[in-house]
Coordinates of C-alpha atoms in Angstrom, one line a residue:
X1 CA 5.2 -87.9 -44.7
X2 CA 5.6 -89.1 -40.9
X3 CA 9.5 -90.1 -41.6
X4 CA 9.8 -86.1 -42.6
X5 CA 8.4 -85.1 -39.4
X6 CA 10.2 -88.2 -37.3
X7 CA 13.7 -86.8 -39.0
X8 CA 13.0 -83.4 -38.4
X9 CA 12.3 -84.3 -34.4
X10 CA 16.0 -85.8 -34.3
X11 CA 17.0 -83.0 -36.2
X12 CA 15.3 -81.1 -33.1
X13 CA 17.6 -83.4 -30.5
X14 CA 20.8 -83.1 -32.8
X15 CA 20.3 -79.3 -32.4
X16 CA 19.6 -79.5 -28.8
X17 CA 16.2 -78.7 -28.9
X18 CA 13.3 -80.5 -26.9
X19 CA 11.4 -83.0 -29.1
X20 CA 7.3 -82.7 -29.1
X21 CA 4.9 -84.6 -30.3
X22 CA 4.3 -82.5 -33.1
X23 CA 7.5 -83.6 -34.6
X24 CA 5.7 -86.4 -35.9
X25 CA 3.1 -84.3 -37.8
X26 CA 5.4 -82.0 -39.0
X27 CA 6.0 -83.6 -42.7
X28 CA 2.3 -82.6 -42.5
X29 CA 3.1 -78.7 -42.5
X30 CA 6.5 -78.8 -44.2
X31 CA 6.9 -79.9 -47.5
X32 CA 3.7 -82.1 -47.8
X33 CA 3.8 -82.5 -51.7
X34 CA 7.1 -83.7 -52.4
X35 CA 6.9 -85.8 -49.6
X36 CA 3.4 -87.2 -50.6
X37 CA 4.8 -88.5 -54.0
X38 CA 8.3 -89.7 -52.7
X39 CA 5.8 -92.5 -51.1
X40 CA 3.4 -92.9 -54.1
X41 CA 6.5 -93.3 -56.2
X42 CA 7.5 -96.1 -53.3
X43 CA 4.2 -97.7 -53.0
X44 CA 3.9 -97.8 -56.5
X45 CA 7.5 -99.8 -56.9
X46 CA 6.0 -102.2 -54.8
X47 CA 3.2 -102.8 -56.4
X48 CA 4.8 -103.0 -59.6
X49 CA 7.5 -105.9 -57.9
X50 CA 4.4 -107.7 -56.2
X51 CA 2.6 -108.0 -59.9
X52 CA 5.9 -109.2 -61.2
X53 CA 6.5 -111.7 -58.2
X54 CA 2.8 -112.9 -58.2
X55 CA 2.9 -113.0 -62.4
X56 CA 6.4 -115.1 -62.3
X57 CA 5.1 -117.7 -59.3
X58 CA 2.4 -118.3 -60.7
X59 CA 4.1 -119.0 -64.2
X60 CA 6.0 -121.3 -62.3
X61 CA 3.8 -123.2 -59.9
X62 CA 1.4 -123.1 -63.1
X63 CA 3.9 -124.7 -65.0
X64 CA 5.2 -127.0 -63.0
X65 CA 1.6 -128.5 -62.0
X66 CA 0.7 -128.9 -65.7
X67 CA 4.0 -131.0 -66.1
X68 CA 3.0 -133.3 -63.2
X69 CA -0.8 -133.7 -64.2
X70 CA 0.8 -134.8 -67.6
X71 CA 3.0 -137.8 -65.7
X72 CA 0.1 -138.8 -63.2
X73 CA 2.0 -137.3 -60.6
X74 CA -0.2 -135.2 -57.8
X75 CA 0.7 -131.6 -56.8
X76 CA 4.3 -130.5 -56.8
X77 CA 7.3 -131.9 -55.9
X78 CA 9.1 -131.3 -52.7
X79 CA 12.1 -130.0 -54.4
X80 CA 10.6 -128.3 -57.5
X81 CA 8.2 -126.1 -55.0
X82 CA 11.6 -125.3 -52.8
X83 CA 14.1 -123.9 -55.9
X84 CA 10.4 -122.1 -57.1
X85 CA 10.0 -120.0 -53.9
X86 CA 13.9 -119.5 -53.9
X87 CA 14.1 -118.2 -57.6
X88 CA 11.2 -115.7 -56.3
X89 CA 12.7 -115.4 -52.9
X90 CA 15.8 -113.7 -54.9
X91 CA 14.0 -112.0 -57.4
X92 CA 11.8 -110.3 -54.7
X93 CA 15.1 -109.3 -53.2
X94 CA 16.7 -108.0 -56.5
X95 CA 13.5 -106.2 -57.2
X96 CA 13.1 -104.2 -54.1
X97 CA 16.8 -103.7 -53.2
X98 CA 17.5 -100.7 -55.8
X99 CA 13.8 -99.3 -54.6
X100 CA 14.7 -99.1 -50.9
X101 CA 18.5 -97.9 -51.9
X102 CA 16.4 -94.9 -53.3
X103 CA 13.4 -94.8 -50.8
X104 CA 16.2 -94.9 -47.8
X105 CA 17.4 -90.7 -47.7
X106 CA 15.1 -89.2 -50.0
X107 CA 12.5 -88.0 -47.4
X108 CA 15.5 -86.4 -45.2
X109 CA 16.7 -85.0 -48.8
X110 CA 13.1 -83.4 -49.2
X111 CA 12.9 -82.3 -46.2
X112 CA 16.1 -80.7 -45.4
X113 CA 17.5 -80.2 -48.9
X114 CA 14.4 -79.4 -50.4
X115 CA 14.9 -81.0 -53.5
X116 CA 12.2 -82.9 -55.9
X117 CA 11.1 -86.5 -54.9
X118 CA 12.6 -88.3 -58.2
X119 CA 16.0 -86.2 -58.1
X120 CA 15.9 -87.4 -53.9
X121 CA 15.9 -90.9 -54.9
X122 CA 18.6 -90.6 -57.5
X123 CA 20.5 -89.1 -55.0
X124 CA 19.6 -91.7 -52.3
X125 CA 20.2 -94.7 -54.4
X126 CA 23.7 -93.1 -55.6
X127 CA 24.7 -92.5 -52.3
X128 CA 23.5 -95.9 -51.0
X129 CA 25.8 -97.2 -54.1
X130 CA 28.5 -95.2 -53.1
X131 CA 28.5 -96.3 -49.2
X132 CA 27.7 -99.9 -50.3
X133 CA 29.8 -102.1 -47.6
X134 CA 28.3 -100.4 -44.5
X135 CA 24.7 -100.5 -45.9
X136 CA 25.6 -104.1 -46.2
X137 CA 26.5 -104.8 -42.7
X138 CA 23.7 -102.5 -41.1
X139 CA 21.6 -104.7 -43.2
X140 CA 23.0 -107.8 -41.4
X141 CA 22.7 -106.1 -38.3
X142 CA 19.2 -104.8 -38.6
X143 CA 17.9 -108.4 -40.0
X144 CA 19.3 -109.8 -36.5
X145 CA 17.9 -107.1 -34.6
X146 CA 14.5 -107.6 -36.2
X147 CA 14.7 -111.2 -35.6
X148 CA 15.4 -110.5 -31.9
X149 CA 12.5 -107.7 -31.7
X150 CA 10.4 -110.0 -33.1
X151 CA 10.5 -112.9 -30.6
X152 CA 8.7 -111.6 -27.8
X153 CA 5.5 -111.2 -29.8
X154 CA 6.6 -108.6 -31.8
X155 CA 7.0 -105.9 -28.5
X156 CA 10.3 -105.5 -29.4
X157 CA 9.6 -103.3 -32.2
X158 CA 8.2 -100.6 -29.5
X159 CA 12.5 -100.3 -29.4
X160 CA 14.0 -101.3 -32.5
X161 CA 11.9 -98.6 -34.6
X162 CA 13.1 -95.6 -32.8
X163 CA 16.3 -96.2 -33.1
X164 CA 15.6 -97.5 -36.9
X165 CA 14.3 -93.6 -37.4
X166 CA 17.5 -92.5 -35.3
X167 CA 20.0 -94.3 -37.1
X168 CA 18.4 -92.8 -40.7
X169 CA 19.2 -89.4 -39.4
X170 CA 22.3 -90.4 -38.4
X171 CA 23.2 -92.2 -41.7
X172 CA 22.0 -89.1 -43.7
X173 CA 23.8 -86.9 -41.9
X174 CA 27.3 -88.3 -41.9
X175 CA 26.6 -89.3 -45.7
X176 CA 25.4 -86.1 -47.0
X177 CA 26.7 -84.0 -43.9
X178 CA 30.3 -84.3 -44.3
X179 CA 32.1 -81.4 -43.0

């Protein structure tokens, strides 16, 4: 609900307008609904991954404990507990990839396109698909720049996430946009 009012505010700039504070409320007024259950559907992927994750790990930490009580051996393994939290590691990524594919222009698509939360995400996760090497290196980019906004006890943040909200708009509208 706050991304539809944060993308309509640089929709505001893009269009020359002043941008107020109640920009950021204005998901609030305009399409609340649709906007409402584009994030349950999100939180709900999530919570759906984390049962999977937590159900897998503890499968495998489970397992792997009850194979070195039955050799006297105490606790796991050094290199048994690393390839574990890299098999989740990678499953948590191939999890929530598709998810955020969908998640990443379906508010703007509400918003400005008024279309239905579940037909948004298609969209979103076709287009993400469709635009895959670029999402890839502004992935890269943005895991450096996190990184970086992270060190100084996490101030850096205060900068990265308006122009994280800025470069949405600006990825939905060349994507979806195009003249």
């Amino acid at each position: 609900v706050f991304m539809g009012g944060i993308l309509l505010g640089c929709k505001a700039l893009d269009d020359g307008e002043e941008l107020r504070i109640d920009h950021l409320f204005a998901g609030f007024k305009e399409k609340l609904g649709p906007l409402v259950i584009v994030g349950a559907l999100y939180l709900g992927g999530l919570v759906i991954i984390g049962v999977l994750v937590f159900g897998l790990g503890a499968m495998l930490f489970g397992a792997n404990a009850l194979a070195n009580l039955g050799s006297g051996a105490r606790g796991m393994n050094a290199g048994s507990a690393i390839m574990s939290m890299l098999l989740l590691c990678c499953l948590v990524l191939l999890l929530a990839l598709p998810l955020a594919m969908a998640m990443w222009f379906a508010p703007a698509l509400v918003v400005f396109h008024g279309m239905q939360p579940v037909a948004a995400m298609q969209s979103s996760f076709f287009a993400c698909i469709k635009n895959l090497m670029p999402m890839l290196i502004y992935g890269l980019v943005l895991m450096v720049l996190a990184i970086v906004a992270t060190i100084p006890f996490g101030l850096g943040w205060l900068i990265l996430l308006p122009v994280l909200m800025a470069s949405s708009y600006t990825a939905y509208r060349d994507i979806y946009l195009q003249s």
